[in-house]
Amino acid sequence: MKTLTELYISGNRIVDVAPLSTLTNLTNLELAENFIKDIRPLQILTNLKRLSLESNFITDINSLSALTNLTELYLDNNPYSDAGNYRGGEIDVLFGR
């Protein structure tokens, strides 16, 4: 699993993303429609280029600033309150509420 580069696990009732932090070669991660609140464990996935987190329960996205290769970020339908601290202008696509 260490060589895995893409993982699509949307709609699986996932609450804890900490186990995914070992998948450091991921470039594309789809986690939409789960029950995720805390995304801090994902900050170690620095190879991510595309991250889909739509329809979860995320309130804080500041930890995503560590994802320096991220070019696509999908966040719509989350209760996050402050997206302003996220490396403004450096993301090609940012979808939120």
PDB file of N, CA and C in Angstrom:
ATOM      1  N   MET A   1       0.808  -1.201   0.000  1.00  0.00           N
ATOM      2  CA  MET A   1       0.000   0.000   0.000  1.00  0.00           C
ATOM      3  C   MET A   1       0.854   1.269   0.000  1.00  0.00           C
ATOM      4  N   LYS A   2       2.113   1.164   0.325  1.00  0.00           N
ATOM      5  CA  LYS A   2       2.968   2.351   0.370  1.00  0.00           C
ATOM      6  C   LYS A   2       3.162   2.971  -1.006  1.00  0.00           C
ATOM      7  N   THR A   3       2.965   2.211  -2.086  1.00  0.00           N
ATOM      8  CA  THR A   3       3.142   2.751  -3.433  1.00  0.00           C
ATOM      9  C   THR A   3       1.835   3.290  -4.024  1.00  0.00           C
ATOM     10  N   LEU A   4       0.766   3.201  -3.281  1.00  0.00           N
ATOM     11  CA  LEU A   4      -0.543   3.670  -3.726  1.00  0.00           C
ATOM     12  C   LEU A   4      -0.514   5.175  -3.981  1.00  0.00           C
ATOM     13  N   THR A   5      -0.990   5.596  -5.164  1.00  0.00           N
ATOM     14  CA  THR A   5      -0.994   7.024  -5.494  1.00  0.00           C
ATOM     15  C   THR A   5      -2.398   7.618  -5.562  1.00  0.00           C
ATOM     16  N   GLU A   6      -3.421   6.790  -5.728  1.00  0.00           N
ATOM     17  CA  GLU A   6      -4.794   7.280  -5.799  1.00  0.00           C
ATOM     18  C   GLU A   6      -5.682   6.418  -4.917  1.00  0.00           C
ATOM     19  N   LEU A   7      -6.566   7.090  -4.167  1.00  0.00           N
ATOM     20  CA  LEU A   7      -7.479   6.368  -3.289  1.00  0.00           C
ATOM     21  C   LEU A   7      -8.837   7.061  -3.312  1.00  0.00           C
ATOM     22  N   TYR A   8      -9.863   6.300  -3.642  1.00  0.00           N
ATOM     23  CA  TYR A   8     -11.227   6.812  -3.746  1.00  0.00           C
ATOM     24  C   TYR A   8     -12.088   6.103  -2.704  1.00  0.00           C
ATOM     25  N   ILE A   9     -12.365   6.777  -1.598  1.00  0.00           N
ATOM     26  CA  ILE A   9     -13.150   6.154  -0.529  1.00  0.00           C
ATOM     27  C   ILE A   9     -14.263   7.094  -0.052  1.00  0.00           C
ATOM     28  N   SER A  10     -14.933   7.688  -0.982  1.00  0.00           N
ATOM     29  CA  SER A  10     -16.067   8.555  -0.659  1.00  0.00           C
ATOM     30  C   SER A  10     -17.263   7.715  -0.236  1.00  0.00           C
ATOM     31  N   GLY A  11     -18.091   8.276   0.642  1.00  0.00           N
ATOM     32  CA  GLY A  11     -19.327   7.616   1.048  1.00  0.00           C
ATOM     33  C   GLY A  11     -19.136   6.343   1.834  1.00  0.00           C
ATOM     34  N   ASN A  12     -18.125   6.285   2.676  1.00  0.00           N
ATOM     35  CA  ASN A  12     -17.848   5.075   3.446  1.00  0.00           C
ATOM     36  C   ASN A  12     -17.972   5.261   4.954  1.00  0.00           C
ATOM     37  N   ARG A  13     -18.610   6.323   5.397  1.00  0.00           N
ATOM     38  CA  ARG A  13     -18.825   6.593   6.823  1.00  0.00           C
ATOM     39  C   ARG A  13     -17.523   6.711   7.608  1.00  0.00           C
ATOM     40  N   ILE A  14     -16.489   7.191   6.967  1.00  0.00           N
ATOM     41  CA  ILE A  14     -15.183   7.353   7.606  1.00  0.00           C
ATOM     42  C   ILE A  14     -15.232   8.525   8.577  1.00  0.00           C
ATOM     43  N   VAL A  15     -14.708   8.300   9.772  1.00  0.00           N
ATOM     44  CA  VAL A  15     -14.638   9.330  10.798  1.00  0.00           C
ATOM     45  C   VAL A  15     -13.190   9.738  11.034  1.00  0.00           C
ATOM     46  N   ASP A  16     -12.307   8.758  11.104  1.00  0.00           N
ATOM     47  CA  ASP A  16     -10.902   8.985  11.448  1.00  0.00           C
ATOM     48  C   ASP A  16     -10.011   8.799  10.224  1.00  0.00           C
ATOM     49  N   VAL A  17      -9.290   9.849   9.831  1.00  0.00           N
ATOM     50  CA  VAL A  17      -8.398   9.764   8.673  1.00  0.00           C
ATOM     51  C   VAL A  17      -6.951   9.477   9.072  1.00  0.00           C
ATOM     52  N   ALA A  18      -6.682   9.333  10.363  1.00  0.00           N
ATOM     53  CA  ALA A  18      -5.313   9.086  10.830  1.00  0.00           C
ATOM     54  C   ALA A  18      -4.654   7.873  10.164  1.00  0.00           C
ATOM     55  N   PRO A  19      -5.360   6.761   9.942  1.00  0.00           N
ATOM     56  CA  PRO A  19      -4.718   5.620   9.281  1.00  0.00           C
ATOM     57  C   PRO A  19      -4.209   5.930   7.869  1.00  0.00           C
ATOM     58  N   LEU A  20      -4.753   6.944   7.229  1.00  0.00           N
ATOM     59  CA  LEU A  20      -4.326   7.304   5.875  1.00  0.00           C
ATOM     60  C   LEU A  20      -2.977   8.019   5.861  1.00  0.00           C
ATOM     61  N   SER A  21      -2.529   8.494   6.996  1.00  0.00           N
ATOM     62  CA  SER A  21      -1.288   9.271   7.052  1.00  0.00           C
ATOM     63  C   SER A  21      -0.053   8.445   6.702  1.00  0.00           C
ATOM     64  N   THR A  22      -0.184   7.139   6.653  1.00  0.00           N
ATOM     65  CA  THR A  22       0.942   6.287   6.250  1.00  0.00           C
ATOM     66  C   THR A  22       1.068   6.180   4.731  1.00  0.00           C
ATOM     67  N   LEU A  23       0.069   6.644   4.001  1.00  0.00           N
ATOM     68  CA  LEU A  23       0.048   6.540   2.535  1.00  0.00           C
ATOM     69  C   LEU A  23       0.675   7.786   1.913  1.00  0.00           C
ATOM     70  N   THR A  24       1.942   7.972   2.162  1.00  0.00           N
ATOM     71  CA  THR A  24       2.626   9.222   1.806  1.00  0.00           C
ATOM     72  C   THR A  24       2.857   9.418   0.311  1.00  0.00           C
ATOM     73  N   ASN A  25       2.610   8.414  -0.514  1.00  0.00           N
ATOM     74  CA  ASN A  25       2.765   8.567  -1.964  1.00  0.00           C
ATOM     75  C   ASN A  25       1.472   8.982  -2.662  1.00  0.00           C
ATOM     76  N   LEU A  26       0.407   9.166  -1.905  1.00  0.00           N
ATOM     77  CA  LEU A  26      -0.867   9.565  -2.509  1.00  0.00           C
ATOM     78  C   LEU A  26      -0.746  10.912  -3.205  1.00  0.00           C
ATOM     79  N   THR A  27      -1.284  10.979  -4.421  1.00  0.00           N
ATOM     80  CA  THR A  27      -1.373  12.249  -5.142  1.00  0.00           C
ATOM     81  C   THR A  27      -2.827  12.672  -5.322  1.00  0.00           C
ATOM     82  N   ASN A  28      -3.745  11.719  -5.219  1.00  0.00           N
ATOM     83  CA  ASN A  28      -5.171  11.991  -5.391  1.00  0.00           C
ATOM     84  C   ASN A  28      -5.935  11.251  -4.302  1.00  0.00           C
ATOM     85  N   LEU A  29      -6.683  11.994  -3.490  1.00  0.00           N
ATOM     86  CA  LEU A  29      -7.433  11.386  -2.397  1.00  0.00           C
ATOM     87  C   LEU A  29      -8.859  11.923  -2.394  1.00  0.00           C
ATOM     88  N   GLU A  30      -9.823  11.008  -2.507  1.00  0.00           N
ATOM     89  CA  GLU A  30     -11.242  11.368  -2.508  1.00  0.00           C
ATOM     90  C   GLU A  30     -11.882  10.856  -1.226  1.00  0.00           C
ATOM     91  N   LEU A  31     -12.334  11.793  -0.391  1.00  0.00           N
ATOM     92  CA  LEU A  31     -12.947  11.467   0.891  1.00  0.00           C
ATOM     93  C   LEU A  31     -14.309  12.136   1.065  1.00  0.00           C
ATOM     94  N   ALA A  32     -14.987  12.418  -0.004  1.00  0.00           N
ATOM     95  CA  ALA A  32     -16.280  13.104   0.061  1.00  0.00           C
ATOM     96  C   ALA A  32     -17.336  12.227   0.729  1.00  0.00           C
ATOM     97  N   GLU A  33     -18.345  12.876   1.291  1.00  0.00           N
ATOM     98  CA  GLU A  33     -19.518  12.206   1.849  1.00  0.00           C
ATOM     99  C   GLU A  33     -19.166  11.180   2.918  1.00  0.00           C
ATOM    100  N   ASN A  34     -18.366  11.609   3.873  1.00  0.00           N
ATOM    101  CA  ASN A  34     -18.041  10.795   5.038  1.00  0.00           C
ATOM    102  C   ASN A  34     -18.442  11.580   6.284  1.00  0.00           C
ATOM    103  N   PHE A  35     -17.874  11.226   7.429  1.00  0.00           N
ATOM    104  CA  PHE A  35     -18.192  11.894   8.694  1.00  0.00           C
ATOM    105  C   PHE A  35     -16.936  12.494   9.315  1.00  0.00           C
ATOM    106  N   ILE A  36     -16.069  13.021   8.493  1.00  0.00           N
ATOM    107  CA  ILE A  36     -14.766  13.518   8.924  1.00  0.00           C
ATOM    108  C   ILE A  36     -14.896  14.913   9.530  1.00  0.00           C
ATOM    109  N   LYS A  37     -14.291  15.083  10.712  1.00  0.00           N
ATOM    110  CA  LYS A  37     -14.234  16.388  11.369  1.00  0.00           C
ATOM    111  C   LYS A  37     -12.801  16.910  11.411  1.00  0.00           C
ATOM    112  N   ASP A  38     -11.859  16.026  11.706  1.00  0.00           N
ATOM    113  CA  ASP A  38     -10.466  16.422  11.907  1.00  0.00           C
ATOM    114  C   ASP A  38      -9.611  15.949  10.733  1.00  0.00           C
ATOM    115  N   ILE A  39      -9.049  16.899   9.987  1.00  0.00           N
ATOM    116  CA  ILE A  39      -8.218  16.542   8.832  1.00  0.00           C
ATOM    117  C   ILE A  39      -6.733  16.763   9.098  1.00  0.00           C
ATOM    118  N   ARG A  40      -6.374  17.083  10.345  1.00  0.00           N
ATOM    119  CA  ARG A  40      -4.959  17.311  10.663  1.00  0.00           C
ATOM    120  C   ARG A  40      -4.046  16.150  10.285  1.00  0.00           C
ATOM    121  N   PRO A  41      -4.465  14.884  10.428  1.00  0.00           N
ATOM    122  CA  PRO A  41      -3.573  13.788  10.035  1.00  0.00           C
ATOM    123  C   PRO A  41      -3.192  13.796   8.551  1.00  0.00           C
ATOM    124  N   LEU A  42      -3.960  14.477   7.723  1.00  0.00           N
ATOM    125  CA  LEU A  42      -3.667  14.514   6.286  1.00  0.00           C
ATOM    126  C   LEU A  42      -2.504  15.442   5.943  1.00  0.00           C
ATOM    127  N   GLN A  43      -2.088  16.289   6.868  1.00  0.00           N
ATOM    128  CA  GLN A  43      -1.046  17.263   6.562  1.00  0.00           C
ATOM    129  C   GLN A  43       0.301  16.626   6.238  1.00  0.00           C
ATOM    130  N   ILE A  44       0.475  15.368   6.573  1.00  0.00           N
ATOM    131  CA  ILE A  44       1.721  14.667   6.251  1.00  0.00           C
ATOM    132  C   ILE A  44       1.740  14.165   4.801  1.00  0.00           C
ATOM    133  N   LEU A  45       0.612  14.193   4.127  1.00  0.00           N
ATOM    134  CA  LEU A  45       0.502  13.689   2.751  1.00  0.00           C
ATOM    135  C   LEU A  45       0.918  14.778   1.761  1.00  0.00           C
ATOM    136  N   THR A  46       2.164  15.148   1.805  1.00  0.00           N
ATOM    137  CA  THR A  46       2.658  16.305   1.049  1.00  0.00           C
ATOM    138  C   THR A  46       2.748  16.074  -0.456  1.00  0.00           C
ATOM    139  N   ASN A  47       2.537  14.857  -0.922  1.00  0.00           N
ATOM    140  CA  ASN A  47       2.522  14.599  -2.366  1.00  0.00           C
ATOM    141  C   ASN A  47       1.139  14.813  -2.984  1.00  0.00           C
ATOM    142  N   LEU A  48       0.140  15.084  -2.160  1.00  0.00           N
ATOM    143  CA  LEU A  48      -1.216  15.280  -2.682  1.00  0.00           C
ATOM    144  C   LEU A  48      -1.282  16.453  -3.640  1.00  0.00           C
ATOM    145  N   LYS A  49      -1.904  16.201  -4.787  1.00  0.00           N
ATOM    146  CA  LYS A  49      -2.174  17.249  -5.773  1.00  0.00           C
ATOM    147  C   LYS A  49      -3.665  17.567  -5.819  1.00  0.00           C
ATOM    148  N   ARG A  50      -4.475  16.555  -5.531  1.00  0.00           N
ATOM    149  CA  ARG A  50      -5.931  16.716  -5.580  1.00  0.00           C
ATOM    150  C   ARG A  50      -6.528  16.103  -4.321  1.00  0.00           C
ATOM    151  N   LEU A  51      -7.365  16.879  -3.637  1.00  0.00           N
ATOM    152  CA  LEU A  51      -7.989  16.420  -2.399  1.00  0.00           C
ATOM    153  C   LEU A  51      -9.464  16.800  -2.405  1.00  0.00           C
ATOM    154  N   SER A  52     -10.300  15.799  -2.281  1.00  0.00           N
ATOM    155  CA  SER A  52     -11.748  15.998  -2.285  1.00  0.00           C
ATOM    156  C   SER A  52     -12.301  15.686  -0.893  1.00  0.00           C
ATOM    157  N   LEU A  53     -12.850  16.712  -0.247  1.00  0.00           N
ATOM    158  CA  LEU A  53     -13.390  16.573   1.108  1.00  0.00           C
ATOM    159  C   LEU A  53     -14.832  17.079   1.207  1.00  0.00           C
ATOM    160  N   GLU A  54     -15.553  17.116   0.113  1.00  0.00           N
ATOM    161  CA  GLU A  54     -16.919  17.623   0.124  1.00  0.00           C
ATOM    162  C   GLU A  54     -17.806  16.819   1.077  1.00  0.00           C
ATOM    163  N   SER A  55     -18.796  17.512   1.615  1.00  0.00           N
ATOM    164  CA  SER A  55     -19.859  16.886   2.414  1.00  0.00           C
ATOM    165  C   SER A  55     -19.329  16.083   3.596  1.00  0.00           C
ATOM    166  N   ASN A  56     -18.543  16.742   4.420  1.00  0.00           N
ATOM    167  CA  ASN A  56     -18.076  16.181   5.677  1.00  0.00           C
ATOM    168  C   ASN A  56     -18.458  17.156   6.785  1.00  0.00           C
ATOM    169  N   PHE A  57     -17.741  17.138   7.898  1.00  0.00           N
ATOM    170  CA  PHE A  57     -18.039  18.006   9.036  1.00  0.00           C
ATOM    171  C   PHE A  57     -16.805  18.801   9.446  1.00  0.00           C
ATOM    172  N   ILE A  58     -16.046  19.242   8.466  1.00  0.00           N
ATOM    173  CA  ILE A  58     -14.769  19.914   8.690  1.00  0.00           C
ATOM    174  C   ILE A  58     -15.000  21.380   9.054  1.00  0.00           C
ATOM    175  N   THR A  59     -14.389  21.805  10.168  1.00  0.00           N
ATOM    176  CA  THR A  59     -14.520  23.194  10.598  1.00  0.00           C
ATOM    177  C   THR A  59     -13.207  23.960  10.512  1.00  0.00           C
ATOM    178  N   ASP A  60     -12.087  23.256  10.402  1.00  0.00           N
ATOM    179  CA  ASP A  60     -10.785  23.922  10.372  1.00  0.00           C
ATOM    180  C   ASP A  60      -9.945  23.321   9.247  1.00  0.00           C
ATOM    181  N   ILE A  61      -9.519  24.163   8.303  1.00  0.00           N
ATOM    182  CA  ILE A  61      -8.712  23.676   7.182  1.00  0.00           C
ATOM    183  C   ILE A  61      -7.284  24.207   7.218  1.00  0.00           C
ATOM    184  N   ASN A  62      -6.893  24.834   8.305  1.00  0.00           N
ATOM    185  CA  ASN A  62      -5.556  25.421   8.381  1.00  0.00           C
ATOM    186  C   ASN A  62      -4.436  24.401   8.219  1.00  0.00           C
ATOM    187  N   SER A  63      -4.648  23.164   8.637  1.00  0.00           N
ATOM    188  CA  SER A  63      -3.611  22.142   8.511  1.00  0.00           C
ATOM    189  C   SER A  63      -3.283  21.830   7.056  1.00  0.00           C
ATOM    190  N   LEU A  64      -4.173  22.181   6.136  1.00  0.00           N
ATOM    191  CA  LEU A  64      -3.926  21.919   4.717  1.00  0.00           C
ATOM    192  C   LEU A  64      -2.819  22.796   4.145  1.00  0.00           C
ATOM    193  N   SER A  65      -2.409  23.808   4.860  1.00  0.00           N
ATOM    194  CA  SER A  65      -1.342  24.677   4.359  1.00  0.00           C
ATOM    195  C   SER A  65      -0.022  23.929   4.216  1.00  0.00           C
ATOM    196  N   ALA A  66       0.114  22.781   4.857  1.00  0.00           N
ATOM    197  CA  ALA A  66       1.319  21.959   4.732  1.00  0.00           C
ATOM    198  C   ALA A  66       1.372  21.218   3.397  1.00  0.00           C
ATOM    199  N   LEU A  67       0.262  21.164   2.684  1.00  0.00           N
ATOM    200  CA  LEU A  67       0.186  20.421   1.423  1.00  0.00           C
ATOM    201  C   LEU A  67       0.622  21.320   0.274  1.00  0.00           C
ATOM    202  N   THR A  68       1.900  21.477   0.129  1.00  0.00           N
ATOM    203  CA  THR A  68       2.460  22.447  -0.815  1.00  0.00           C
ATOM    204  C   THR A  68       2.321  22.046  -2.281  1.00  0.00           C
ATOM    205  N   ASN A  69       2.018  20.793  -2.575  1.00  0.00           N
ATOM    206  CA  ASN A  69       1.824  20.352  -3.960  1.00  0.00           C
ATOM    207  C   ASN A  69       0.358  20.355  -4.378  1.00  0.00           C
ATOM    208  N   LEU A  70      -0.527  20.700  -3.461  1.00  0.00           N
ATOM    209  CA  LEU A  70      -1.959  20.671  -3.726  1.00  0.00           C
ATOM    210  C   LEU A  70      -2.357  21.729  -4.753  1.00  0.00           C
ATOM    211  N   THR A  71      -3.023  21.272  -5.820  1.00  0.00           N
ATOM    212  CA  THR A  71      -3.508  22.201  -6.844  1.00  0.00           C
ATOM    213  C   THR A  71      -5.028  22.181  -6.968  1.00  0.00           C
ATOM    214  N   GLU A  72      -5.677  21.136  -6.464  1.00  0.00           N
ATOM    215  CA  GLU A  72      -7.137  21.052  -6.491  1.00  0.00           C
ATOM    216  C   GLU A  72      -7.639  20.667  -5.107  1.00  0.00           C
ATOM    217  N   LEU A  73      -8.551  21.462  -4.584  1.00  0.00           N
ATOM    218  CA  LEU A  73      -9.109  21.231  -3.259  1.00  0.00           C
ATOM    219  C   LEU A  73     -10.617  21.452  -3.318  1.00  0.00           C
ATOM    220  N   TYR A  74     -11.364  20.446  -2.935  1.00  0.00           N
ATOM    221  CA  TYR A  74     -12.826  20.502  -2.977  1.00  0.00           C
ATOM    222  C   TYR A  74     -13.369  20.410  -1.551  1.00  0.00           C
ATOM    223  N   LEU A  75     -14.061  21.462  -1.110  1.00  0.00           N
ATOM    224  CA  LEU A  75     -14.505  21.573   0.275  1.00  0.00           C
ATOM    225  C   LEU A  75     -15.985  21.897   0.440  1.00  0.00           C
ATOM    226  N   ASP A  76     -16.755  21.932  -0.619  1.00  0.00           N
ATOM    227  CA  ASP A  76     -18.143  22.358  -0.475  1.00  0.00           C
ATOM    228  C   ASP A  76     -18.917  21.452   0.487  1.00  0.00           C
ATOM    229  N   ASN A  77     -19.947  22.041   1.080  1.00  0.00           N
ATOM    230  CA  ASN A  77     -20.806  21.352   2.049  1.00  0.00           C
ATOM    231  C   ASN A  77     -20.067  20.915   3.308  1.00  0.00           C
ATOM    232  N   ASN A  78     -19.229  21.797   3.824  1.00  0.00           N
ATOM    233  CA  ASN A  78     -18.563  21.631   5.106  1.00  0.00           C
ATOM    234  C   ASN A  78     -18.805  22.895   5.922  1.00  0.00           C
ATOM    235  N   PRO A  79     -18.822  22.780   7.241  1.00  0.00           N
ATOM    236  CA  PRO A  79     -19.066  23.965   8.066  1.00  0.00           C
ATOM    237  C   PRO A  79     -17.812  24.772   8.402  1.00  0.00           C
ATOM    238  N   TYR A  80     -16.717  24.616   7.647  1.00  0.00           N
ATOM    239  CA  TYR A  80     -15.499  25.366   7.970  1.00  0.00           C
ATOM    240  C   TYR A  80     -15.807  26.854   7.960  1.00  0.00           C
ATOM    241  N   SER A  81     -15.121  27.573   8.818  1.00  0.00           N
ATOM    242  CA  SER A  81     -15.461  28.985   8.976  1.00  0.00           C
ATOM    243  C   SER A  81     -14.410  29.940   8.447  1.00  0.00           C
ATOM    244  N   ASP A  82     -13.176  29.478   8.254  1.00  0.00           N
ATOM    245  CA  ASP A  82     -12.136  30.416   7.823  1.00  0.00           C
ATOM    246  C   ASP A  82     -11.212  29.767   6.811  1.00  0.00           C
ATOM    247  N   ALA A  83     -11.492  29.979   5.540  1.00  0.00           N
ATOM    248  CA  ALA A  83     -10.614  29.470   4.490  1.00  0.00           C
ATOM    249  C   ALA A  83      -9.578  30.509   4.112  1.00  0.00           C
ATOM    250  N   GLY A  84      -9.625  31.670   4.727  1.00  0.00           N
ATOM    251  CA  GLY A  84      -8.757  32.778   4.360  1.00  0.00           C
ATOM    252  C   GLY A  84      -7.285  32.558   4.626  1.00  0.00           C
ATOM    253  N   ASN A  85      -6.930  31.652   5.509  1.00  0.00           N
ATOM    254  CA  ASN A  85      -5.526  31.433   5.838  1.00  0.00           C
ATOM    255  C   ASN A  85      -4.844  30.434   4.923  1.00  0.00           C
ATOM    256  N   TYR A  86      -5.546  29.922   3.955  1.00  0.00           N
ATOM    257  CA  TYR A  86      -4.964  28.896   3.103  1.00  0.00           C
ATOM    258  C   TYR A  86      -4.228  29.496   1.921  1.00  0.00           C
ATOM    259  N   ARG A  87      -2.923  29.603   1.939  1.00  0.00           N
ATOM    260  CA  ARG A  87      -2.015  29.986   0.852  1.00  0.00           C
ATOM    261  C   ARG A  87      -2.725  30.658  -0.314  1.00  0.00           C
ATOM    262  N   GLY A  88      -3.495  31.643  -0.101  1.00  0.00           N
ATOM    263  CA  GLY A  88      -4.305  32.289  -1.127  1.00  0.00           C
ATOM    264  C   GLY A  88      -3.603  32.496  -2.452  1.00  0.00           C
ATOM    265  N   GLY A  89      -4.292  32.142  -3.528  1.00  0.00           N
ATOM    266  CA  GLY A  89      -3.779  32.377  -4.864  1.00  0.00           C
ATOM    267  C   GLY A  89      -2.861  31.304  -5.401  1.00  0.00           C
ATOM    268  N   GLU A  90      -2.454  30.368  -4.581  1.00  0.00           N
ATOM    269  CA  GLU A  90      -1.531  29.350  -5.050  1.00  0.00           C
ATOM    270  C   GLU A  90      -2.233  28.072  -5.477  1.00  0.00           C
ATOM    271  N   ILE A  91      -3.515  27.983  -5.242  1.00  0.00           N
ATOM    272  CA  ILE A  91      -4.278  26.802  -5.633  1.00  0.00           C
ATOM    273  C   ILE A  91      -4.964  27.096  -6.953  1.00  0.00           C
ATOM    274  N   ASP A  92      -4.907  26.144  -7.867  1.00  0.00           N
ATOM    275  CA  ASP A  92      -5.558  26.318  -9.158  1.00  0.00           C
ATOM    276  C   ASP A  92      -7.075  26.251  -9.037  1.00  0.00           C
ATOM    277  N   VAL A  93      -7.567  25.319  -8.236  1.00  0.00           N
ATOM    278  CA  VAL A  93      -9.002  25.134  -8.089  1.00  0.00           C
ATOM    279  C   VAL A  93      -9.320  25.008  -6.607  1.00  0.00           C
ATOM    280  N   LEU A  94     -10.217  25.837  -6.105  1.00  0.00           N
ATOM    281  CA  LEU A  94     -10.664  25.750  -4.722  1.00  0.00           C
ATOM    282  C   LEU A  94     -12.175  25.862  -4.723  1.00  0.00           C
ATOM    283  N   PHE A  95     -12.838  24.787  -4.375  1.00  0.00           N
ATOM    284  CA  PHE A  95     -14.292  24.798  -4.324  1.00  0.00           C
ATOM    285  C   PHE A  95     -14.720  24.736  -2.876  1.00  0.00           C
ATOM    286  N   GLY A  96     -15.532  25.654  -2.473  1.00  0.00           N
ATOM    287  CA  GLY A  96     -16.050  25.698  -1.116  1.00  0.00           C
ATOM    288  C   GLY A  96     -17.427  26.296  -1.124  1.00  0.00           C
ATOM    289  N   ARG A  97     -17.891  26.601   0.063  1.00  0.00           N
ATOM    290  CA  ARG A  97     -19.258  27.127   0.127  1.00  0.00           C
ATOM    291  C   ARG A  97     -19.333  28.556  -0.290  1.00  0.00           C
TER     292      ARG A  97
END
